[in-house]
PDB file of N, CA, C and O and ligand atoms in Angstrom:
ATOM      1  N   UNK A   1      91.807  82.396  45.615  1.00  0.00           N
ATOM      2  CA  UNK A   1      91.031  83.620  45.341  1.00  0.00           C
ATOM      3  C   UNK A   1      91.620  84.803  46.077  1.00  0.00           C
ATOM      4  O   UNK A   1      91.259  85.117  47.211  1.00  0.00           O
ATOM      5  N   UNK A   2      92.590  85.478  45.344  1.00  0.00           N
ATOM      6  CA  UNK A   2      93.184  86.779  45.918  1.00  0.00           C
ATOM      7  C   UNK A   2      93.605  86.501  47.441  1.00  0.00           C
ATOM      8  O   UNK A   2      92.976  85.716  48.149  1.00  0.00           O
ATOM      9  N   UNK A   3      94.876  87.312  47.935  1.00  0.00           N
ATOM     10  CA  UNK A   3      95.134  87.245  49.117  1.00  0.00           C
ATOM     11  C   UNK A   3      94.173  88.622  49.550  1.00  0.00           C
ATOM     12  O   UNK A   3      93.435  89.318  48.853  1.00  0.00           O
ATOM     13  N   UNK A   4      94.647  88.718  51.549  1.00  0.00           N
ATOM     14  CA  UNK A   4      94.195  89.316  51.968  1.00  0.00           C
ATOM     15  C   UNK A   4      94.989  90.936  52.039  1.00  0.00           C
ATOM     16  O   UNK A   4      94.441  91.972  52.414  1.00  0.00           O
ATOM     17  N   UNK A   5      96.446  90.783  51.555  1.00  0.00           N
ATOM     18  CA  UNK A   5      96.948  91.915  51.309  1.00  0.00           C
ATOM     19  C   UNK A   5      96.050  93.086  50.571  1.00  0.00           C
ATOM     20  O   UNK A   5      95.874  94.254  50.919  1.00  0.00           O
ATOM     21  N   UNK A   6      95.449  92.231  49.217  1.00  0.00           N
ATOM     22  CA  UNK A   6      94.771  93.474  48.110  1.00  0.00           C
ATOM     23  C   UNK A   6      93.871  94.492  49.038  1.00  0.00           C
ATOM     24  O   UNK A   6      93.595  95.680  48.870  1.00  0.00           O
ATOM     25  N   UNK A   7      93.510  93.541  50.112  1.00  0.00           N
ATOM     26  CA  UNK A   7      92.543  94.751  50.463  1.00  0.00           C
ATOM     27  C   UNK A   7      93.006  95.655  51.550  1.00  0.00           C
ATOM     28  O   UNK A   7      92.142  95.898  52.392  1.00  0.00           O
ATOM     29  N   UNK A   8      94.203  96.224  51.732  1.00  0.00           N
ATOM     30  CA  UNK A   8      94.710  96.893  52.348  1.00  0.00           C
ATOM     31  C   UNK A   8      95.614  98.221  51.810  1.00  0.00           C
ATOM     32  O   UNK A   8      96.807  98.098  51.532  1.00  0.00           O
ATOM     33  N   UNK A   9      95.132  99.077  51.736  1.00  0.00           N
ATOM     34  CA  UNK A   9      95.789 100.135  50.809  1.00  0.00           C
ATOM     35  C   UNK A   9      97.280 100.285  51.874  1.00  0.00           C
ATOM     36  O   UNK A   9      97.458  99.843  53.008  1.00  0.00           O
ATOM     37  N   UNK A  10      98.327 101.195  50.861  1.00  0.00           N
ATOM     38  CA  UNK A  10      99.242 101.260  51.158  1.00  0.00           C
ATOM     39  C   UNK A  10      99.289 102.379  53.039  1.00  0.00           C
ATOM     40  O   UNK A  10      99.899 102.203  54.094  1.00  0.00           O
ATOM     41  N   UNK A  11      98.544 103.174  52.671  1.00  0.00           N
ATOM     42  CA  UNK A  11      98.123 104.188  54.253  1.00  0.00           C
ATOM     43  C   UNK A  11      97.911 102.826  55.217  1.00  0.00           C
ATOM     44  O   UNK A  11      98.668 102.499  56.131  1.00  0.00           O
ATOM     45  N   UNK A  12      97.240 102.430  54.982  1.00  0.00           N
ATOM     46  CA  UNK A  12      96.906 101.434  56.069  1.00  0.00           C
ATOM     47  C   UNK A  12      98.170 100.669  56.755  1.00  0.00           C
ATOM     48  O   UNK A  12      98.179 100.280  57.923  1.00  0.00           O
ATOM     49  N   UNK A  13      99.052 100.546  55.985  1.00  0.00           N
ATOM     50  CA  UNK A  13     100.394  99.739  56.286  1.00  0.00           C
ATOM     51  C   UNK A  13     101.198 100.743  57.382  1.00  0.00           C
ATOM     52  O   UNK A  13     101.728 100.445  58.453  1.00  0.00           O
ATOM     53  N   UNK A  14     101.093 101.949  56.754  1.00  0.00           N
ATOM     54  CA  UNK A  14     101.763 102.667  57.363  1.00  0.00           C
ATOM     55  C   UNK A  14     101.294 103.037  59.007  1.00  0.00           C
ATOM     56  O   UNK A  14     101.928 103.120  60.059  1.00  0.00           O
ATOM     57  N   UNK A  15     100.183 103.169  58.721  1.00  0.00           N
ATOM     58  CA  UNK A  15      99.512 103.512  59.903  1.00  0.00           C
ATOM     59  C   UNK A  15      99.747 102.729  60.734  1.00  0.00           C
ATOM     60  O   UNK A  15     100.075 103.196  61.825  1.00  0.00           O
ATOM     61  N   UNK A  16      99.703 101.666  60.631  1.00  0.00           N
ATOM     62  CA  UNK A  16      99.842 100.280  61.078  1.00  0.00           C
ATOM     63  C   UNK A  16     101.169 100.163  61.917  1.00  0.00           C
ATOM     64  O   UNK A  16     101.230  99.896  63.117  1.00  0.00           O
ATOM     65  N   UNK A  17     102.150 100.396  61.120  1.00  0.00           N
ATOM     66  CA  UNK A  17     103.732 100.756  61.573  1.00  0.00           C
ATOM     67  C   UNK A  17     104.243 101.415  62.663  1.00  0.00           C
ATOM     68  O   UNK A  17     105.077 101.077  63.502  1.00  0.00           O
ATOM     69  N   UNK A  18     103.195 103.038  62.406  1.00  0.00           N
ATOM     70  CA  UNK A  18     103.187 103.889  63.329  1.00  0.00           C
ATOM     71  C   UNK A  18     102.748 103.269  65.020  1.00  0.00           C
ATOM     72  O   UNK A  18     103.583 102.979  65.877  1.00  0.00           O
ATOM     73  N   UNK A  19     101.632 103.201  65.142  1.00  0.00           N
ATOM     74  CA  UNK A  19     101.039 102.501  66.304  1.00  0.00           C
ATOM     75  C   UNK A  19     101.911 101.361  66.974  1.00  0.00           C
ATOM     76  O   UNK A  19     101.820 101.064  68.165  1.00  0.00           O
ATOM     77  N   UNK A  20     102.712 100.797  66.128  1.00  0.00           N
ATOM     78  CA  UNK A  20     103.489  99.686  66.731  1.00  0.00           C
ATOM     79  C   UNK A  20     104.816 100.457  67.150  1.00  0.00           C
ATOM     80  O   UNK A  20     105.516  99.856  67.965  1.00  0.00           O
ATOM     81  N   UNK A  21     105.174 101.449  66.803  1.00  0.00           N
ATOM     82  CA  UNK A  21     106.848 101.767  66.700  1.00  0.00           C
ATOM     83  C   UNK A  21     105.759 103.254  68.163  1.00  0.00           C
ATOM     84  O   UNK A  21     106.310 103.342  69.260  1.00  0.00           O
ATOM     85  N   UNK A  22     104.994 103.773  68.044  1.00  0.00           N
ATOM     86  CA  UNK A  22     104.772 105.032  68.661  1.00  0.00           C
ATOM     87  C   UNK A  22     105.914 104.962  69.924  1.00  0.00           C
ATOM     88  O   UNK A  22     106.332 103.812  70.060  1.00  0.00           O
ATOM     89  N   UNK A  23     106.410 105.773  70.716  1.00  0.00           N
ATOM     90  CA  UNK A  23     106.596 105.839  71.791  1.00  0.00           C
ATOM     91  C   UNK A  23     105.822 105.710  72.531  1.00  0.00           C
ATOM     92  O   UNK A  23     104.747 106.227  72.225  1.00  0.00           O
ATOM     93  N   UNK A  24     105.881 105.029  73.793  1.00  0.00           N
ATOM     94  CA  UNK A  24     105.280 104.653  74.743  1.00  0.00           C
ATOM     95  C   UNK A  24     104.658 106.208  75.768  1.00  0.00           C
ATOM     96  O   UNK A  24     105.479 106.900  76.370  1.00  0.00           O
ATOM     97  N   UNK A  25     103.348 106.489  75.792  1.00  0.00           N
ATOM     98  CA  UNK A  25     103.359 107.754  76.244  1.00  0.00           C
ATOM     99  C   UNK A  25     103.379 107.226  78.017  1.00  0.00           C
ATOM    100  O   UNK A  25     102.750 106.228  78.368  1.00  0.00           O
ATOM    101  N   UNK A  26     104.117 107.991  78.909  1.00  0.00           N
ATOM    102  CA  UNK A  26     104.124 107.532  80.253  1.00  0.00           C
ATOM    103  C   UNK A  26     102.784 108.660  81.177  1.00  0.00           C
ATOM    104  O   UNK A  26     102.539 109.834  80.901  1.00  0.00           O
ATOM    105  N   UNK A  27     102.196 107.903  82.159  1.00  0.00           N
ATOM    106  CA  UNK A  27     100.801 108.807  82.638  1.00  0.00           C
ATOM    107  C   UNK A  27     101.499 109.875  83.096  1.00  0.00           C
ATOM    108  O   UNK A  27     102.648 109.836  83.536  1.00  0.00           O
ATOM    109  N   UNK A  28     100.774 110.870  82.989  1.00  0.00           N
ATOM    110  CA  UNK A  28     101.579 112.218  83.914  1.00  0.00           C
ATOM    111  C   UNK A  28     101.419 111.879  85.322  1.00  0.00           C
ATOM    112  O   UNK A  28     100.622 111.088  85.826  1.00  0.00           O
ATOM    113  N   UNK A  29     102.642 112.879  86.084  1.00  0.00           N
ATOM    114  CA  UNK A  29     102.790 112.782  87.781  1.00  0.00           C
ATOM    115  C   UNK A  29     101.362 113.410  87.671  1.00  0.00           C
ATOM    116  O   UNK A  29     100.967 114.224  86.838  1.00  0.00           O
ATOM    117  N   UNK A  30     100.419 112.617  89.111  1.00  0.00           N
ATOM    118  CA  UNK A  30      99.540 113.222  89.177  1.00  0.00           C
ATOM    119  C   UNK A  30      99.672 114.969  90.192  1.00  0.00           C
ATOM    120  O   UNK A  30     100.571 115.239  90.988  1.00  0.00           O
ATOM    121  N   UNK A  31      98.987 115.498  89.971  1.00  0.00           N
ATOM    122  CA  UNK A  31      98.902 117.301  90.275  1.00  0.00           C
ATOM    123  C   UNK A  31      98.793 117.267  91.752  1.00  0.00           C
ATOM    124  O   UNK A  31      99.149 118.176  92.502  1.00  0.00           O
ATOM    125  N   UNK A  32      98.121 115.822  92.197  1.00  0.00           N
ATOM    126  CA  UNK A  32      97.410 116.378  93.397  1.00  0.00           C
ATOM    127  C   UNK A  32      98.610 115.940  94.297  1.00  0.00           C
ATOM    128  O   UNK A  32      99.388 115.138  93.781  1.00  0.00           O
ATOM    129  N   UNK A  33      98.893 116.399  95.699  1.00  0.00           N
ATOM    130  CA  UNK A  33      99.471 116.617  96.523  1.00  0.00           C
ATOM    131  C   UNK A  33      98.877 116.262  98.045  1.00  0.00           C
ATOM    132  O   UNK A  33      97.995 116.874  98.647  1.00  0.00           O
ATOM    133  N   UNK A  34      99.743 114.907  98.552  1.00  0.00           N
ATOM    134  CA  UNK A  34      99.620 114.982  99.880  1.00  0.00           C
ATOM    135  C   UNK A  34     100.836 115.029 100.979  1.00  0.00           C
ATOM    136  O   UNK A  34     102.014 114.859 100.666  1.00  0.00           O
ATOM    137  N   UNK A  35     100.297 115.332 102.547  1.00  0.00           N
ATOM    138  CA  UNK A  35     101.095 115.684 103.146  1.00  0.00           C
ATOM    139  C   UNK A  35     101.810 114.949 104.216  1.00  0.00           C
ATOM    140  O   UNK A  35     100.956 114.612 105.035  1.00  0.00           O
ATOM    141  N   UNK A  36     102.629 114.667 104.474  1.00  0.00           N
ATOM    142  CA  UNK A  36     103.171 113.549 104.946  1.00  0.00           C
ATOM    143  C   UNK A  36     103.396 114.229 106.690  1.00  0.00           C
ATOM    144  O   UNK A  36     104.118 115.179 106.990  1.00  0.00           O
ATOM    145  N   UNK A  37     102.738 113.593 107.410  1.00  0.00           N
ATOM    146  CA  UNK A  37     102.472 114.063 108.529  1.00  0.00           C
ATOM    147  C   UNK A  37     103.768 113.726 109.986  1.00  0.00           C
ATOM    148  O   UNK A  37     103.774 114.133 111.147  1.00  0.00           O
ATOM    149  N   UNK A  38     104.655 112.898 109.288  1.00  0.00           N
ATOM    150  CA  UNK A  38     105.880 112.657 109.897  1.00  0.00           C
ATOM    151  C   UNK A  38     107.002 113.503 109.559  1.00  0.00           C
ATOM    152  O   UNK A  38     108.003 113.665 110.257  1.00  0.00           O
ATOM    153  N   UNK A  39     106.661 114.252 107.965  1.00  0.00           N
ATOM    154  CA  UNK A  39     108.064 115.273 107.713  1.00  0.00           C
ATOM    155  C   UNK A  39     107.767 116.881 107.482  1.00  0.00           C
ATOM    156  O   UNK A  39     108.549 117.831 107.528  1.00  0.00           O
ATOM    157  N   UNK A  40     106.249 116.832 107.199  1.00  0.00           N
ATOM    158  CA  UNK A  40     105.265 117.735 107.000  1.00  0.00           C
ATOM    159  C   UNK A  40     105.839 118.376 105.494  1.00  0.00           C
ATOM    160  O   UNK A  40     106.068 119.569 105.296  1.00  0.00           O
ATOM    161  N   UNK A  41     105.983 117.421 104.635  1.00  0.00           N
ATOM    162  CA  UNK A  41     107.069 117.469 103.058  1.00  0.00           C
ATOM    163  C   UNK A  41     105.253 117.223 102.376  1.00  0.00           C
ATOM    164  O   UNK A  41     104.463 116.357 102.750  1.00  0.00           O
ATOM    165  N   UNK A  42     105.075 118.036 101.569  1.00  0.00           N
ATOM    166  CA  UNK A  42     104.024 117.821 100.340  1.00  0.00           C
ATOM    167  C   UNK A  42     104.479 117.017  99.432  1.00  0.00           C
ATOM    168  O   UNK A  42     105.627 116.970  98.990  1.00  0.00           O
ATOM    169  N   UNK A  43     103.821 116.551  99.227  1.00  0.00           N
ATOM    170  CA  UNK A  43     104.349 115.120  97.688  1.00  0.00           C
ATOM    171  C   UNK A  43     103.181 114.833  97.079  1.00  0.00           C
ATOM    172  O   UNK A  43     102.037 114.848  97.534  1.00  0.00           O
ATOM    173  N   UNK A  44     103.708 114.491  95.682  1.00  0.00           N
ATOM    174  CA  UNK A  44     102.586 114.323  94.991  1.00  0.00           C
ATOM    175  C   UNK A  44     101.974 112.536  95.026  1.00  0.00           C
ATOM    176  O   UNK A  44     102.747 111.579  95.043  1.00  0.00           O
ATOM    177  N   UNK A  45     100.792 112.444  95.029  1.00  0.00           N
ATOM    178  CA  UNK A  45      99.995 111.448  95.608  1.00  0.00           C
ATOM    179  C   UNK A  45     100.805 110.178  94.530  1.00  0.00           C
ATOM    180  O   UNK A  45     100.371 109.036  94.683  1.00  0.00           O
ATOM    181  N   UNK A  46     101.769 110.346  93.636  1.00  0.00           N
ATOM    182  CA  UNK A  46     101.735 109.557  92.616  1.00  0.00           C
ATOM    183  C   UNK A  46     102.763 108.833  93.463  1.00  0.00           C
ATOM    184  O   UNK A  46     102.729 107.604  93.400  1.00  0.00           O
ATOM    185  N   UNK A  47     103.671 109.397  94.246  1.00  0.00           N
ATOM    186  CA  UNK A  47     104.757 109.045  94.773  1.00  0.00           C
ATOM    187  C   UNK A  47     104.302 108.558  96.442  1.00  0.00           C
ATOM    188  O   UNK A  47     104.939 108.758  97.476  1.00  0.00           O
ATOM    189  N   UNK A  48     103.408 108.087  96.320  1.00  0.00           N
ATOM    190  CA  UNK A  48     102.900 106.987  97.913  1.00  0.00           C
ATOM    191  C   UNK A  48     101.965 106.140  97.742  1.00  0.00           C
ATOM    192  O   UNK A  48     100.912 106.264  97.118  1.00  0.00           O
ATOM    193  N   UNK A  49     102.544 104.917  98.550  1.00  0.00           N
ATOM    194  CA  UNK A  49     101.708 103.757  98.689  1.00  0.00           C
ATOM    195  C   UNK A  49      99.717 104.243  98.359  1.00  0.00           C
ATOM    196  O   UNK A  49      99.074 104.712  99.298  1.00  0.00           O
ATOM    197  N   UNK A  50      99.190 104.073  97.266  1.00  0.00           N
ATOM    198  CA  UNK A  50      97.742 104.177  97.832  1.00  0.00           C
ATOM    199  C   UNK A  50      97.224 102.934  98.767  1.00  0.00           C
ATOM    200  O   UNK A  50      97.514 101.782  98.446  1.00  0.00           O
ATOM    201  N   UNK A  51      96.548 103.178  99.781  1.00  0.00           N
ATOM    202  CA  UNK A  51      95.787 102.316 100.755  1.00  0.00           C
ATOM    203  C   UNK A  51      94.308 102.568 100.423  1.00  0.00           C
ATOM    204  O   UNK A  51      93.505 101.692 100.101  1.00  0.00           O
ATOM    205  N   UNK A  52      94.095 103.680 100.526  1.00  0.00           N
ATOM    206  CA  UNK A  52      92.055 104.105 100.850  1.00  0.00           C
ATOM    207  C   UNK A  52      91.916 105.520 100.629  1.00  0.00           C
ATOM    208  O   UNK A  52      92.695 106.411 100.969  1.00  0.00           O
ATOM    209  N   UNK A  53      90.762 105.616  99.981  1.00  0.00           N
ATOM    210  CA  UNK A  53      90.254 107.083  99.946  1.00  0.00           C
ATOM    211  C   UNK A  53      88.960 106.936 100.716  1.00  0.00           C
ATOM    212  O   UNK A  53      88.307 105.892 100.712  1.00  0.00           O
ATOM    213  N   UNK A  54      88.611 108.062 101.396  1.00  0.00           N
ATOM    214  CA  UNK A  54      87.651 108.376 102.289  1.00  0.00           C
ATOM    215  C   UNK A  54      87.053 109.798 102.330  1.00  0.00           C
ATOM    216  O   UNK A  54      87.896 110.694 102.316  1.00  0.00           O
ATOM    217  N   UNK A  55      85.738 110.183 102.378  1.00  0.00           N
ATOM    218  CA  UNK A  55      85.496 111.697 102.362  1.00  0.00           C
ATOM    219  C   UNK A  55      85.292 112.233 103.627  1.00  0.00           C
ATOM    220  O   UNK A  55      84.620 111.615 104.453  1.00  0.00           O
ATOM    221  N   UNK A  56      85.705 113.119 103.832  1.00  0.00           N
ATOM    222  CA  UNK A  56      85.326 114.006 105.512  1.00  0.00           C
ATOM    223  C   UNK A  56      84.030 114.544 105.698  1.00  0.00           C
ATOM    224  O   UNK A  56      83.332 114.053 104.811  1.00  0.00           O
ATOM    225  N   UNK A  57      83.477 115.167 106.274  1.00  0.00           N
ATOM    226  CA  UNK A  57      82.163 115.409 106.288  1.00  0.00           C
ATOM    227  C   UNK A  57      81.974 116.815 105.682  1.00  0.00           C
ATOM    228  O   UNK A  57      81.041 117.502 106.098  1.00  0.00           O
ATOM    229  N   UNK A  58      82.858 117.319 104.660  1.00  0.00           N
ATOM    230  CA  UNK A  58      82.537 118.680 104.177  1.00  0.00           C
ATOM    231  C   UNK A  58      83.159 117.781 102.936  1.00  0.00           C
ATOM    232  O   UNK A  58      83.637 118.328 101.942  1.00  0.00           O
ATOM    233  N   UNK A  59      83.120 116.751 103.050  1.00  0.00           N
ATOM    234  CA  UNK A  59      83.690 116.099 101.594  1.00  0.00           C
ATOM    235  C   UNK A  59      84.755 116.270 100.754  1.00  0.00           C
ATOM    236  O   UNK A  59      84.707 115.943  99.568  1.00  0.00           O
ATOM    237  N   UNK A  60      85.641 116.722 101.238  1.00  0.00           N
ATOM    238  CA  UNK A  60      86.913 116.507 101.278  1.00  0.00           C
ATOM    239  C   UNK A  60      87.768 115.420 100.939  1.00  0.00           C
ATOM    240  O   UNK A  60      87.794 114.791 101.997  1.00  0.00           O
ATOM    241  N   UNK A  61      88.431 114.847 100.186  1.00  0.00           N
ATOM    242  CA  UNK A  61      88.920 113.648  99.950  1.00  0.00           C
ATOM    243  C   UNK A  61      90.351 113.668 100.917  1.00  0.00           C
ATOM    244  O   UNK A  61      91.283 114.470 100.860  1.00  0.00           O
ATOM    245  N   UNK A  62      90.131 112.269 101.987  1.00  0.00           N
ATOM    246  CA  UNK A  62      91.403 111.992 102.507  1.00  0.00           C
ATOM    247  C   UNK A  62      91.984 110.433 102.367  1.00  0.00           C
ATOM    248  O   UNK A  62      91.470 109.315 102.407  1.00  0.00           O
ATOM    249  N   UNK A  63      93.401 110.989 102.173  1.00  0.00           N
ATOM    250  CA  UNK A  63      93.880 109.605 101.221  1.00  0.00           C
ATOM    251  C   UNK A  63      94.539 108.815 102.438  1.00  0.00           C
ATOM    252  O   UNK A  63      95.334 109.260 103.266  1.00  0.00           O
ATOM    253  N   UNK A  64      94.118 107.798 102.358  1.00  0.00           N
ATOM    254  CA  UNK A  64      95.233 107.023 103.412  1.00  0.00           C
ATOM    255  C   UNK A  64      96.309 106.290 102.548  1.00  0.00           C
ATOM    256  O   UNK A  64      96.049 105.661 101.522  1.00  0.00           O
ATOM    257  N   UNK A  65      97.823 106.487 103.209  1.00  0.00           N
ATOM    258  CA  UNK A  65      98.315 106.024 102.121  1.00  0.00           C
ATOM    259  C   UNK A  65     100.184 105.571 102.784  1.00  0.00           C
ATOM    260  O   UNK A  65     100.461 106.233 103.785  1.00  0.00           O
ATOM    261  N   UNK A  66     101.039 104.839 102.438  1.00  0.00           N
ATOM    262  CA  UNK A  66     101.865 104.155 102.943  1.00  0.00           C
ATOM    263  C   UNK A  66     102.808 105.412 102.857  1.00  0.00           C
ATOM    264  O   UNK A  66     102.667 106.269 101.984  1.00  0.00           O
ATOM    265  N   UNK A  67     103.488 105.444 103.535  1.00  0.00           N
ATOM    266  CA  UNK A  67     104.662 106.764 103.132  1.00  0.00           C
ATOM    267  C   UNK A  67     105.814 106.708 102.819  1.00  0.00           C
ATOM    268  O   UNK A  67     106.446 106.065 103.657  1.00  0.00           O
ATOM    269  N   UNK A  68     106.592 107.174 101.776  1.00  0.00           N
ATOM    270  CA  UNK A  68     107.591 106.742 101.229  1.00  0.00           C
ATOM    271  C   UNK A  68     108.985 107.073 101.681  1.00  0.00           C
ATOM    272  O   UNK A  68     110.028 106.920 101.046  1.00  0.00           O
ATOM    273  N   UNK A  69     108.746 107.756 103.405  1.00  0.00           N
ATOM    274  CA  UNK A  69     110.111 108.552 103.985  1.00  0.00           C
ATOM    275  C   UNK A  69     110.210 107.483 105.052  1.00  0.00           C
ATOM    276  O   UNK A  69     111.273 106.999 105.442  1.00  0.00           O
ATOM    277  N   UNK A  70     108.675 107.073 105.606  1.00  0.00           N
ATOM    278  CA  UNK A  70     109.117 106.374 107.115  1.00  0.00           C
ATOM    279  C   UNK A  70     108.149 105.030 106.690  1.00  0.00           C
ATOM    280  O   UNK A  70     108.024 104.244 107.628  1.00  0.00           O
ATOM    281  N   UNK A  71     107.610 104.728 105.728  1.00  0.00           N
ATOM    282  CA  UNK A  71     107.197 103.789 105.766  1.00  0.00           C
ATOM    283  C   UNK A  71     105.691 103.517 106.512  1.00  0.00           C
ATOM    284  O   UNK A  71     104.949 102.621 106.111  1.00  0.00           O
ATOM    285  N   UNK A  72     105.473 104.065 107.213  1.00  0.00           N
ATOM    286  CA  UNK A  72     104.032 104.614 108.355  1.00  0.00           C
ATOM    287  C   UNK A  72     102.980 104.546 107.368  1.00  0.00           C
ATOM    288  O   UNK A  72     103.134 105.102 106.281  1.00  0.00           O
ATOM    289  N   UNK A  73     101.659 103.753 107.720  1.00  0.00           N
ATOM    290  CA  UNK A  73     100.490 104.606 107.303  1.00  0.00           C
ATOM    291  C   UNK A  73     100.071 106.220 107.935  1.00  0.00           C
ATOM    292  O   UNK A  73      99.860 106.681 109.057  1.00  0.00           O
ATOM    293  N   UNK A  74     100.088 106.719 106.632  1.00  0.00           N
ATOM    294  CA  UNK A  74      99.540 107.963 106.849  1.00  0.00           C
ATOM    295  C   UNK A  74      97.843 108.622 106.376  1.00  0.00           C
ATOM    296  O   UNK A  74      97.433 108.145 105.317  1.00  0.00           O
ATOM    297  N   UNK A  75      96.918 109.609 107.050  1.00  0.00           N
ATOM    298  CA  UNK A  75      96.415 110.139 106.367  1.00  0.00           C
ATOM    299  C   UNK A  75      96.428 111.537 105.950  1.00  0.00           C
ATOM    300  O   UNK A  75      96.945 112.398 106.662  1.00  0.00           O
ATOM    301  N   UNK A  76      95.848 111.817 104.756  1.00  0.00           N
ATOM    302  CA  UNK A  76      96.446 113.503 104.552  1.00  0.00           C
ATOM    303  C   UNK A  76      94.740 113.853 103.858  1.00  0.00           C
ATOM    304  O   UNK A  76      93.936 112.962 103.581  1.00  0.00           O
ATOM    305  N   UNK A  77      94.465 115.455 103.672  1.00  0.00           N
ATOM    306  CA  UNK A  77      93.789 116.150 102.586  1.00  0.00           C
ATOM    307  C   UNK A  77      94.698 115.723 101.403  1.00  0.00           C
ATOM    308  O   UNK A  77      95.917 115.555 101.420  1.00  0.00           O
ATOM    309  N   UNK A  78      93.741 115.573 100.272  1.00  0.00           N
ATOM    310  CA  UNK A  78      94.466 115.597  99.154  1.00  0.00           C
ATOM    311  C   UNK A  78      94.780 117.136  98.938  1.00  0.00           C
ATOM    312  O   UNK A  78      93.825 117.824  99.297  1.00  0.00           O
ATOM    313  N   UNK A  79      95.724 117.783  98.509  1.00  0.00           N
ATOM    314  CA  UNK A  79      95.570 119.332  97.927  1.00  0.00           C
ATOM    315  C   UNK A  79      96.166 119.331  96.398  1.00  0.00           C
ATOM    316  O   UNK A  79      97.205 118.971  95.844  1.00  0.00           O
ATOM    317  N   UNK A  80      94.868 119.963  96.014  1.00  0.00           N
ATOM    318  CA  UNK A  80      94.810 119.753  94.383  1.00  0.00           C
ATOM    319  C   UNK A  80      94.287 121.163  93.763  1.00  0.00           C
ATOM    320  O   UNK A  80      94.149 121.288  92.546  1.00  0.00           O
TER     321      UNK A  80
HETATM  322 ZN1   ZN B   1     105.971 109.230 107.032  1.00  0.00          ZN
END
């Protein structure tokens, strides 16, 4: 009793194609920026170890995070 092709219009195939072949979209560098307290070099948070986020008491987000010059845990303000 009929295959399962009939019920697939020709768009559908295509579409289908698309999604498999798309380029892979890569996440953007994230914006936000921390500060590395051994070179005092801003970098963006995408480019260090994450460890912990924590808020300061004006709520502030501070990232603790591995550092990618000396290796050190560091903490910084995020600046975003
Ligand atoms: Zn460091």
């Amino acid at each position: 009793m009929g295959g399962n092709y009939e019920d697939l219009a020709p768009e559908d195939f295509l579409r289908m194609e698309e999604e498999a072949n798309g380029p892979p979209s890569p996440p953007p560098p994230s914006p936000i920026r921390v500060r590395l307290a051994c070179s005092g070099d801003m970098v963006s948070e995408s480019n260090v170890k994450f460890e912990g986020i924590e808020e300061d008491i004006e709520g502030r987000d501070i990232l603790t995070f591995g550092c990618p010059e000396c290796g050190e845990i560091h903490r910084s303000l995020r600046f975003g």
